[in-house]
Amino acid sequence: MKKIILVLSFSFLLWSCGGNESNIDPEKEKLAIKYGLTPFEYENGVGPIKQKLNIPSEIDRIKAESGKKIFEEKCTQCHKLDERYTGPALRDVTKRRTPEYIMNMILNPQGMTQKHPEAKKLLSEYALQMTFQNVSQEDARNILEYLRSESK
């Protein structure tokens, strides 16, 4: 009887410790492995953003205004909000990509196009490597907030 209780207790312990793995979509995990990425990188890109950001649903107007200025200075040579230009239109990018993916693309464009399958597709489609615009992580976060504020 003691052995049965011990085995059941150990089984329960193993089951309760493995809870996080059930949150990973098995298909995404397979694709991540196929491309040599972690499941996080597959969903959120490759770069300095390595964990989910805590982004409130409400737009931070100060960050968005700062992001607009940075976007106009550093991004509009290649990107427009509503039209394909040298790079893709970005008005709805926050609906297509996670915040972490967008920030990793801004902060590590070359690494993204070398490793991430979606960024590789963009490079193939636009035939132009996005360059790092010498922005800080805070600048990238402000650009993200601007893009969130402009999303329809």
Short mmCIF file of C-alpha atoms in Angstrom, two decimals:
data_model
loop_
_atom_site.label_atom_id
_atom_site.label_comp_id
_atom_site.label_asym_id
_atom_site.label_seq_id
_atom_site.Cartn_x
_atom_site.Cartn_y
_atom_site.Cartn_z
CA MET A 1 0.00 0.00 0.00
CA LYS A 2 2.87 2.40 0.83
CA LYS A 3 4.40 1.74 -2.61
CA ILE A 4 1.14 2.63 -4.36
CA ILE A 5 0.81 5.88 -2.42
CA LEU A 6 4.46 6.70 -3.13
CA VAL A 7 4.05 6.01 -6.88
CA LEU A 8 0.82 8.07 -7.03
CA SER A 9 2.46 10.95 -5.16
CA PHE A 10 5.47 10.91 -7.46
CA SER A 11 3.21 10.77 -10.55
CA PHE A 12 1.21 13.74 -9.28
CA LEU A 13 4.43 15.67 -8.65
CA LEU A 14 5.66 15.01 -12.21
CA TRP A 15 2.29 15.94 -13.68
CA SER A 16 2.08 19.22 -11.74
CA CYS A 17 5.64 20.24 -12.65
CA GLY A 18 5.04 19.75 -16.36
CA GLY A 19 2.12 22.20 -16.56
CA ASN A 20 3.88 24.88 -18.61
CA GLU A 21 4.68 22.55 -21.48
CA SER A 22 0.97 22.09 -22.22
CA ASN A 23 0.76 25.81 -23.15
CA ILE A 24 3.07 25.35 -26.13
CA ASP A 25 1.29 24.68 -29.40
CA PRO A 26 2.81 21.38 -30.65
CA GLU A 27 2.68 22.57 -34.28
CA LYS A 28 4.55 25.78 -33.46
CA GLU A 29 7.04 23.80 -31.43
CA LYS A 30 7.66 21.50 -34.41
CA LEU A 31 8.15 24.47 -36.73
CA ALA A 32 10.46 26.16 -34.24
CA ILE A 33 12.62 23.05 -34.08
CA LYS A 34 12.57 22.77 -37.88
CA TYR A 35 14.02 26.30 -38.18
CA GLY A 36 16.44 25.90 -35.27
CA LEU A 37 14.56 28.33 -33.05
CA THR A 38 13.01 28.12 -29.63
CA PRO A 39 9.19 28.30 -29.52
CA PHE A 40 9.54 31.83 -28.10
CA GLU A 41 11.80 32.90 -30.98
CA TYR A 42 9.49 31.35 -33.53
CA GLU A 43 6.57 33.41 -32.26
CA ASN A 44 8.43 36.56 -31.16
CA GLY A 45 11.52 36.83 -33.29
CA VAL A 46 15.25 36.64 -32.71
CA GLY A 47 16.99 39.46 -30.89
CA PRO A 48 17.40 41.20 -27.58
CA ILE A 49 13.74 40.80 -26.56
CA LYS A 50 13.77 37.34 -25.02
CA GLN A 51 10.61 37.33 -22.94
CA LYS A 52 7.06 38.59 -23.19
CA LEU A 53 6.69 42.31 -22.57
CA ASN A 54 4.12 43.70 -20.20
CA ILE A 55 2.35 46.13 -22.51
CA PRO A 56 -0.87 47.70 -21.24
CA SER A 57 -3.82 47.70 -23.62
CA GLU A 58 -4.15 51.48 -23.37
CA ILE A 59 -1.85 53.47 -25.66
CA ASP A 60 0.83 55.53 -23.93
CA ARG A 61 0.46 58.85 -25.81
CA ILE A 62 3.85 60.19 -24.71
CA LYS A 63 5.66 57.11 -26.00
CA ALA A 64 3.57 57.13 -29.19
CA GLU A 65 4.44 60.77 -29.89
CA SER A 66 8.14 60.06 -29.32
CA GLY A 67 7.84 56.96 -31.50
CA LYS A 68 6.23 58.98 -34.29
CA LYS A 69 9.22 61.35 -34.37
CA ILE A 70 11.70 58.46 -34.43
CA PHE A 71 9.63 56.65 -37.09
CA GLU A 72 9.57 59.76 -39.29
CA GLU A 73 13.33 60.26 -38.86
CA LYS A 74 14.53 56.71 -39.27
CA CYS A 75 11.86 54.51 -40.84
CA THR A 76 9.95 56.46 -43.49
CA GLN A 77 12.77 56.15 -46.02
CA CYS A 78 11.60 52.55 -46.45
CA HIS A 79 8.21 52.22 -44.73
CA LYS A 80 4.86 53.96 -45.09
CA LEU A 81 1.83 53.21 -42.99
CA ASP A 82 -0.58 52.43 -45.83
CA GLU A 83 1.42 51.64 -48.91
CA ARG A 84 4.05 49.19 -49.94
CA TYR A 85 7.26 51.06 -50.43
CA THR A 86 10.81 49.77 -50.21
CA GLY A 87 9.52 47.82 -47.20
CA PRO A 88 6.04 46.63 -46.24
CA ALA A 89 3.22 48.93 -45.12
CA LEU A 90 3.12 49.00 -41.35
CA ARG A 91 -0.31 50.29 -40.27
CA ASP A 92 -1.57 46.83 -39.32
CA VAL A 93 1.74 45.25 -38.36
CA THR A 94 0.68 45.09 -34.72
CA LYS A 95 -2.20 42.81 -35.78
CA ARG A 96 0.11 40.50 -37.73
CA ARG A 97 3.07 40.32 -35.35
CA THR A 98 3.64 40.24 -31.63
CA PRO A 99 5.09 43.33 -29.92
CA GLU A 100 8.24 41.35 -29.17
CA TYR A 101 8.59 40.33 -32.84
CA ILE A 102 8.28 43.96 -33.98
CA MET A 103 10.87 45.14 -31.46
CA ASN A 104 13.27 42.33 -32.38
CA MET A 105 12.87 43.24 -36.06
CA ILE A 106 13.68 46.89 -35.27
CA LEU A 107 16.61 46.02 -32.99
CA ASN A 108 18.06 43.04 -34.88
CA PRO A 109 16.98 43.16 -38.53
CA GLN A 110 19.97 41.26 -39.88
CA GLY A 111 19.71 38.48 -37.31
CA MET A 112 16.00 38.22 -38.01
CA THR A 113 16.44 37.85 -41.77
CA GLN A 114 19.17 35.27 -41.24
CA LYS A 115 17.27 33.08 -38.79
CA HIS A 116 13.51 33.72 -38.72
CA PRO A 117 11.41 32.18 -41.51
CA GLU A 118 8.93 35.09 -41.74
CA ALA A 119 11.72 37.69 -41.87
CA LYS A 120 13.46 35.58 -44.52
CA LYS A 121 10.25 35.70 -46.58
CA LEU A 122 10.16 39.49 -46.29
CA LEU A 123 13.77 39.72 -47.41
CA SER A 124 12.98 37.51 -50.37
CA GLU A 125 9.85 39.50 -51.27
CA TYR A 126 11.40 42.96 -50.95
CA ALA A 127 14.95 42.00 -51.99
CA LEU A 128 16.36 44.57 -49.60
CA GLN A 129 17.97 43.99 -46.21
CA MET A 130 16.46 46.20 -43.51
CA THR A 131 19.30 47.95 -41.74
CA PHE A 132 19.69 48.66 -38.06
CA GLN A 133 18.86 52.32 -37.53
CA ASN A 134 20.93 52.74 -34.36
CA VAL A 135 17.91 52.88 -32.10
CA SER A 136 17.85 51.93 -28.44
CA GLN A 137 15.46 49.44 -26.91
CA GLU A 138 13.49 52.40 -25.54
CA ASP A 139 13.32 53.95 -29.04
CA ALA A 140 12.05 50.64 -30.43
CA ARG A 141 9.42 50.48 -27.70
CA ASN A 142 8.32 54.04 -28.60
CA ILE A 143 8.10 53.12 -32.30
CA LEU A 144 6.02 50.10 -31.32
CA GLU A 145 3.70 52.36 -29.33
CA TYR A 146 3.36 54.68 -32.34
CA LEU A 147 2.50 51.72 -34.58
CA ARG A 148 -0.04 50.52 -32.00
CA SER A 149 -1.61 54.00 -31.96
CA GLU A 150 -1.89 54.01 -35.76
CA SER A 151 -3.32 50.51 -36.06
CA LYS A 152 -6.89 50.48 -37.41
#
